Amino acid sequence: MATVSRRKGAAIERLEQLCRKHSLPLTAQRRAVLEALQARLDHPTVDELWEDVRVLIPEVSRTTVYRILETFAQLRIIRKVCHPGAVARYESLTTRHHHLLCIRCGAMTDLQNAVYDKLTLPGADTGFEIEDYSIQFSGLCAECVASEGHSRK
Amino acid sequence: MATVSRRKGAAIERLEQLCRKHSLPLTAQRRAVLEALQARLDHPTVDELWEDVRVLIPEVSRTTVYRILETFAQLRIIRKVCHPGAVARYESLTTRHHHLLCIRCGAMTDLQNAVYDKLTLPGADTGFEIEDYSIQFSGLCAECVASEGHSRK
DNA sequence: ATTGCGTTTGCAATACCATGGCAACCGTGT
DNA sequence: ACACGGTTGCCATGGTATTGCAAACGCAAT
């Protein structure tokens, strides 16, 4: 199928490190889930990812994908995306970026702009140990603007 | 401007205006849902709000609460909170604020700090018509820091 | 390479969240 | 007061996420 000639990918190496660190066995399923997620540029749901993983491991269970994604999110290998919809979505950890979210249809797009990447994190007075941030810009996507254009604010 | 008589609550008045504007009947259920949401300072789930509304209208249906919240969110009277959990959460529209989110347990707290309130919105080149934004700071809450303190980063 | 242990996986069943259809009800304008 | 259209409540349905347990697997010691 795919050419295996390419090197391992930095994130897979990182996965090996993290699995060792947390004493987690590095199974074929875990590898496949991470690869499938990193091959995507959007914010797939669990079922979408399941479809991708089945290409690599046809007999993989949906439950397993659920569990692996949850585990990875806990270890901060991937990120569970904040989305107002009722289904869980994930994304691989890439560079810092932000999200454009349509209030009406739920469409979500990435936004990368250095202007927003230099904020200073809140201090310890919040009670939280903040590691990262992401800005959610909310509004209307192009399609919804077109279909809602008359109602003024 | 400071002399705003607190008789009815500004948001209820706003609700009446918006209902008229969109030709929506202003029912007792809609009033109760909005009041219940504004009485809370957190980010309640639909069921949590349903419990509150039942105090005011004992025979209200859970389905109705679902529908009203969805309608209000569409009209931008309230906001559907972005939360990685699988259940929908809402908050009443207040001033611009941001969220501290625990990656581990899902706890969510508001953060209000003028430092983060002066960002310029992305332009039309994004294809979106942005109205507002909110920053999601992600990390560990105090409890989870305590229970995860050994794993070095 | 083999063995043994603890973890993970897969399957099925279950719980839970959210939505849709339909008759009765209620708010609104006349 | 009346009639109309939208809303509500109930029930059923669809879909998502979680749980328990036997079998399979990864990992490390032998």
PDB file of N, CA, C and O in Angstrom, chain B residues 104-148:
ATOM      1  N   ARG B 104      -7.466  17.795  32.120  1.00  0.00           N
ATOM      2  CA  ARG B 104      -7.569  16.482  32.728  1.00  0.00           C
ATOM      3  C   ARG B 104      -8.979  16.187  33.217  1.00  0.00           C
ATOM      4  O   ARG B 104      -9.533  15.144  32.905  1.00  0.00           O
ATOM      5  N   CYS B 105      -9.571  17.097  33.940  1.00  0.00           N
ATOM      6  CA  CYS B 105     -10.884  16.814  34.532  1.00  0.00           C
ATOM      7  C   CYS B 105     -11.997  17.597  33.856  1.00  0.00           C
ATOM      8  O   CYS B 105     -13.174  17.356  34.124  1.00  0.00           O
ATOM      9  N   GLY B 106     -11.650  18.523  32.994  1.00  0.00           N
ATOM     10  CA  GLY B 106     -12.693  19.249  32.276  1.00  0.00           C
ATOM     11  C   GLY B 106     -13.246  20.449  33.007  1.00  0.00           C
ATOM     12  O   GLY B 106     -14.157  21.105  32.508  1.00  0.00           O
ATOM     13  N   ALA B 107     -12.729  20.749  34.176  1.00  0.00           N
ATOM     14  CA  ALA B 107     -13.212  21.905  34.926  1.00  0.00           C
ATOM     15  C   ALA B 107     -13.021  23.181  34.118  1.00  0.00           C
ATOM     16  O   ALA B 107     -12.024  23.342  33.422  1.00  0.00           O
ATOM     17  N   MET B 108     -14.003  24.049  34.223  1.00  0.00           N
ATOM     18  CA  MET B 108     -13.947  25.285  33.451  1.00  0.00           C
ATOM     19  C   MET B 108     -14.283  26.472  34.339  1.00  0.00           C
ATOM     20  O   MET B 108     -15.290  26.465  35.035  1.00  0.00           O
ATOM     21  N   THR B 109     -13.423  27.471  34.291  1.00  0.00           N
ATOM     22  CA  THR B 109     -13.620  28.668  35.094  1.00  0.00           C
ATOM     23  C   THR B 109     -13.531  29.892  34.208  1.00  0.00           C
ATOM     24  O   THR B 109     -12.815  29.888  33.216  1.00  0.00           O
ATOM     25  N   ASP B 110     -14.259  30.917  34.596  1.00  0.00           N
ATOM     26  CA  ASP B 110     -14.172  32.167  33.852  1.00  0.00           C
ATOM     27  C   ASP B 110     -12.931  32.938  34.247  1.00  0.00           C
ATOM     28  O   ASP B 110     -12.456  32.845  35.384  1.00  0.00           O
ATOM     29  N   LEU B 111     -12.448  33.702  33.308  1.00  0.00           N
ATOM     30  CA  LEU B 111     -11.317  34.592  33.584  1.00  0.00           C
ATOM     31  C   LEU B 111     -11.635  35.937  32.964  1.00  0.00           C
ATOM     32  O   LEU B 111     -11.938  36.029  31.773  1.00  0.00           O
ATOM     33  N   GLN B 112     -11.579  36.966  33.787  1.00  0.00           N
ATOM     34  CA  GLN B 112     -11.845  38.298  33.276  1.00  0.00           C
ATOM     35  C   GLN B 112     -10.612  39.147  33.509  1.00  0.00           C
ATOM     36  O   GLN B 112     -10.185  39.343  34.635  1.00  0.00           O
ATOM     37  N   ASN B 113     -10.034  39.624  32.438  1.00  0.00           N
ATOM     38  CA  ASN B 113      -8.810  40.404  32.554  1.00  0.00           C
ATOM     39  C   ASN B 113      -8.709  41.305  31.333  1.00  0.00           C
ATOM     40  O   ASN B 113      -8.672  40.842  30.197  1.00  0.00           O
ATOM     41  N   ALA B 114      -8.668  42.582  31.605  1.00  0.00           N
ATOM     42  CA  ALA B 114      -8.712  43.558  30.511  1.00  0.00           C
ATOM     43  C   ALA B 114      -7.552  43.385  29.545  1.00  0.00           C
ATOM     44  O   ALA B 114      -7.634  43.816  28.397  1.00  0.00           O
ATOM     45  N   VAL B 115      -6.491  42.743  30.007  1.00  0.00           N
ATOM     46  CA  VAL B 115      -5.330  42.561  29.139  1.00  0.00           C
ATOM     47  C   VAL B 115      -5.722  41.837  27.862  1.00  0.00           C
ATOM     48  O   VAL B 115      -5.183  42.097  26.788  1.00  0.00           O
ATOM     49  N   TYR B 116      -6.674  40.932  27.973  1.00  0.00           N
ATOM     50  CA  TYR B 116      -7.009  40.081  26.843  1.00  0.00           C
ATOM     51  C   TYR B 116      -8.203  40.588  26.045  1.00  0.00           C
ATOM     52  O   TYR B 116      -8.689  39.902  25.157  1.00  0.00           O
ATOM     53  N   ASP B 117      -8.679  41.755  26.373  1.00  0.00           N
ATOM     54  CA  ASP B 117      -9.939  42.186  25.770  1.00  0.00           C
ATOM     55  C   ASP B 117      -9.765  43.145  24.609  1.00  0.00           C
ATOM     56  O   ASP B 117     -10.747  43.620  24.063  1.00  0.00           O
ATOM     57  N   LYS B 118      -8.553  43.420  24.237  1.00  0.00           N
ATOM     58  CA  LYS B 118      -8.350  44.478  23.247  1.00  0.00           C
ATOM     59  C   LYS B 118      -7.789  43.949  21.924  1.00  0.00           C
ATOM     60  O   LYS B 118      -7.229  44.703  21.149  1.00  0.00           O
ATOM     61  N   LEU B 119      -7.933  42.685  21.687  1.00  0.00           N
ATOM     62  CA  LEU B 119      -7.436  42.137  20.429  1.00  0.00           C
ATOM     63  C   LEU B 119      -8.250  42.668  19.258  1.00  0.00           C
ATOM     64  O   LEU B 119      -9.460  42.876  19.378  1.00  0.00           O
ATOM     65  N   THR B 120      -7.587  42.855  18.157  1.00  0.00           N
ATOM     66  CA  THR B 120      -8.309  43.244  16.954  1.00  0.00           C
ATOM     67  C   THR B 120      -8.802  41.987  16.255  1.00  0.00           C
ATOM     68  O   THR B 120      -8.092  40.978  16.172  1.00  0.00           O
ATOM     69  N   LEU B 121     -10.016  42.052  15.768  1.00  0.00           N
ATOM     70  CA  LEU B 121     -10.611  40.882  15.137  1.00  0.00           C
ATOM     71  C   LEU B 121      -9.992  40.627  13.771  1.00  0.00           C
ATOM     72  O   LEU B 121      -9.536  41.551  13.113  1.00  0.00           O
ATOM     73  N   PRO B 122      -9.986  39.366  13.363  1.00  0.00           N
ATOM     74  CA  PRO B 122      -9.481  39.043  12.028  1.00  0.00           C
ATOM     75  C   PRO B 122     -10.320  39.717  10.955  1.00  0.00           C
ATOM     76  O   PRO B 122     -11.510  39.972  11.149  1.00  0.00           O
ATOM     77  N   GLY B 123      -9.713  39.990   9.821  1.00  0.00           N
ATOM     78  CA  GLY B 123     -10.394  40.710   8.762  1.00  0.00           C
ATOM     79  C   GLY B 123     -11.277  39.822   7.917  1.00  0.00           C
ATOM     80  O   GLY B 123     -11.451  38.624   8.187  1.00  0.00           O
ATOM     81  N   ALA B 124     -11.850  40.409   6.899  1.00  0.00           N
ATOM     82  CA  ALA B 124     -12.794  39.703   6.051  1.00  0.00           C
ATOM     83  C   ALA B 124     -12.107  38.646   5.194  1.00  0.00           C
ATOM     84  O   ALA B 124     -12.775  37.799   4.597  1.00  0.00           O
ATOM     85  N   ASP B 125     -10.785  38.690   5.124  1.00  0.00           N
ATOM     86  CA  ASP B 125     -10.070  37.721   4.300  1.00  0.00           C
ATOM     87  C   ASP B 125     -10.227  36.307   4.825  1.00  0.00           C
ATOM     88  O   ASP B 125      -9.933  35.341   4.129  1.00  0.00           O
ATOM     89  N   THR B 126     -10.693  36.174   6.046  1.00  0.00           N
ATOM     90  CA  THR B 126     -10.901  34.841   6.593  1.00  0.00           C
ATOM     91  C   THR B 126     -12.160  34.196   6.047  1.00  0.00           C
ATOM     92  O   THR B 126     -12.352  32.993   6.197  1.00  0.00           O
ATOM     93  N   GLY B 127     -13.026  34.987   5.428  1.00  0.00           N
ATOM     94  CA  GLY B 127     -14.291  34.461   4.961  1.00  0.00           C
ATOM     95  C   GLY B 127     -15.368  34.500   6.032  1.00  0.00           C
ATOM     96  O   GLY B 127     -16.530  34.260   5.757  1.00  0.00           O
ATOM     97  N   PHE B 128     -14.977  34.813   7.236  1.00  0.00           N
ATOM     98  CA  PHE B 128     -15.932  34.867   8.341  1.00  0.00           C
ATOM     99  C   PHE B 128     -16.282  36.310   8.668  1.00  0.00           C
ATOM    100  O   PHE B 128     -15.497  37.230   8.419  1.00  0.00           O
ATOM    101  N   GLU B 129     -17.450  36.464   9.224  1.00  0.00           N
ATOM    102  CA  GLU B 129     -17.854  37.743   9.769  1.00  0.00           C
ATOM    103  C   GLU B 129     -17.793  37.625  11.291  1.00  0.00           C
ATOM    104  O   GLU B 129     -18.750  37.219  11.937  1.00  0.00           O
ATOM    105  N   ILE B 130     -16.659  37.962  11.831  1.00  0.00           N
ATOM    106  CA  ILE B 130     -16.400  37.732  13.247  1.00  0.00           C
ATOM    107  C   ILE B 130     -17.120  38.777  14.095  1.00  0.00           C
ATOM    108  O   ILE B 130     -17.106  39.966  13.780  1.00  0.00           O
ATOM    109  N   GLU B 131     -17.745  38.307  15.157  1.00  0.00           N
ATOM    110  CA  GLU B 131     -18.435  39.229  16.050  1.00  0.00           C
ATOM    111  C   GLU B 131     -17.734  39.363  17.390  1.00  0.00           C
ATOM    112  O   GLU B 131     -17.791  40.400  18.033  1.00  0.00           O
ATOM    113  N   ASP B 132     -17.127  38.275  17.811  1.00  0.00           N
ATOM    114  CA  ASP B 132     -16.573  38.283  19.162  1.00  0.00           C
ATOM    115  C   ASP B 132     -15.499  37.213  19.258  1.00  0.00           C
ATOM    116  O   ASP B 132     -15.297  36.440  18.321  1.00  0.00           O
ATOM    117  N   TYR B 133     -14.843  37.172  20.393  1.00  0.00           N
ATOM    118  CA  TYR B 133     -13.860  36.114  20.587  1.00  0.00           C
ATOM    119  C   TYR B 133     -13.753  35.786  22.059  1.00  0.00           C
ATOM    120  O   TYR B 133     -14.234  36.537  22.921  1.00  0.00           O
ATOM    121  N   SER B 134     -13.144  34.685  22.326  1.00  0.00           N
ATOM    122  CA  SER B 134     -12.942  34.244  23.698  1.00  0.00           C
ATOM    123  C   SER B 134     -11.718  33.346  23.707  1.00  0.00           C
ATOM    124  O   SER B 134     -11.556  32.494  22.842  1.00  0.00           O
ATOM    125  N   ILE B 135     -10.874  33.555  24.673  1.00  0.00           N
ATOM    126  CA  ILE B 135      -9.635  32.792  24.726  1.00  0.00           C
ATOM    127  C   ILE B 135      -9.813  31.592  25.638  1.00  0.00           C
ATOM    128  O   ILE B 135     -10.367  31.703  26.727  1.00  0.00           O
ATOM    129  N   GLN B 136      -9.376  30.451  25.162  1.00  0.00           N
ATOM    130  CA  GLN B 136      -9.395  29.233  25.971  1.00  0.00           C
ATOM    131  C   GLN B 136      -7.977  28.968  26.460  1.00  0.00           C
ATOM    132  O   GLN B 136      -7.136  28.540  25.680  1.00  0.00           O
ATOM    133  N   PHE B 137      -7.745  29.190  27.718  1.00  0.00           N
ATOM    134  CA  PHE B 137      -6.463  28.818  28.294  1.00  0.00           C
ATOM    135  C   PHE B 137      -6.570  27.386  28.790  1.00  0.00           C
ATOM    136  O   PHE B 137      -7.490  27.054  29.554  1.00  0.00           O
ATOM    137  N   SER B 138      -5.642  26.558  28.373  1.00  0.00           N
ATOM    138  CA  SER B 138      -5.736  25.154  28.754  1.00  0.00           C
ATOM    139  C   SER B 138      -4.538  24.771  29.616  1.00  0.00           C
ATOM    140  O   SER B 138      -3.424  25.225  29.389  1.00  0.00           O
ATOM    141  N   GLY B 139      -4.834  23.942  30.588  1.00  0.00           N
ATOM    142  CA  GLY B 139      -3.789  23.498  31.496  1.00  0.00           C
ATOM    143  C   GLY B 139      -4.374  22.596  32.555  1.00  0.00           C
ATOM    144  O   GLY B 139      -5.306  21.839  32.271  1.00  0.00           O
ATOM    145  N   LEU B 140      -3.852  22.696  33.737  1.00  0.00           N
ATOM    146  CA  LEU B 140      -4.324  21.842  34.813  1.00  0.00           C
ATOM    147  C   LEU B 140      -4.868  22.702  35.943  1.00  0.00           C
ATOM    148  O   LEU B 140      -4.257  23.705  36.322  1.00  0.00           O
ATOM    149  N   CYS B 141      -6.007  22.284  36.470  1.00  0.00           N
ATOM    150  CA  CYS B 141      -6.555  22.988  37.616  1.00  0.00           C
ATOM    151  C   CYS B 141      -5.785  22.577  38.871  1.00  0.00           C
ATOM    152  O   CYS B 141      -4.986  21.646  38.847  1.00  0.00           O
ATOM    153  N   ALA B 142      -6.037  23.263  39.948  1.00  0.00           N
ATOM    154  CA  ALA B 142      -5.258  23.041  41.165  1.00  0.00           C
ATOM    155  C   ALA B 142      -5.326  21.589  41.619  1.00  0.00           C
ATOM    156  O   ALA B 142      -4.297  20.984  41.949  1.00  0.00           O
ATOM    157  N   GLU B 143      -6.533  21.014  41.605  1.00  0.00           N
ATOM    158  CA  GLU B 143      -6.661  19.636  42.059  1.00  0.00           C
ATOM    159  C   GLU B 143      -5.838  18.686  41.191  1.00  0.00           C
ATOM    160  O   GLU B 143      -5.170  17.789  41.687  1.00  0.00           O
ATOM    161  N   CYS B 144      -5.914  18.884  39.900  1.00  0.00           N
ATOM    162  CA  CYS B 144      -5.224  17.952  39.020  1.00  0.00           C
ATOM    163  C   CYS B 144      -3.710  18.152  39.063  1.00  0.00           C
ATOM    164  O   CYS B 144      -2.954  17.202  38.863  1.00  0.00           O
ATOM    165  N   VAL B 145      -3.292  19.363  39.341  1.00  0.00           N
ATOM    166  CA  VAL B 145      -1.854  19.577  39.537  1.00  0.00           C
ATOM    167  C   VAL B 145      -1.386  18.753  40.732  1.00  0.00           C
ATOM    168  O   VAL B 145      -0.351  18.081  40.680  1.00  0.00           O
ATOM    169  N   ALA B 146      -2.169  18.793  41.778  1.00  0.00           N
ATOM    170  CA  ALA B 146      -1.788  18.066  42.992  1.00  0.00           C
ATOM    171  C   ALA B 146      -1.694  16.568  42.737  1.00  0.00           C
ATOM    172  O   ALA B 146      -0.782  15.898  43.230  1.00  0.00           O
ATOM    173  N   SER B 147      -2.609  16.037  41.956  1.00  0.00           N
ATOM    174  CA  SER B 147      -2.638  14.589  41.770  1.00  0.00           C
ATOM    175  C   SER B 147      -1.770  14.132  40.614  1.00  0.00           C
ATOM    176  O   SER B 147      -1.696  12.949  40.326  1.00  0.00           O
ATOM    177  N   GLU B 148      -1.125  15.077  39.949  1.00  0.00           N
ATOM    178  CA  GLU B 148      -0.283  14.701  38.818  1.00  0.00           C
ATOM    179  C   GLU B 148       1.120  15.261  38.982  1.00  0.00           C
ATOM    180  O   GLU B 148       1.913  15.276  38.054  1.00  0.00           O
TER     181      GLU B 148
END
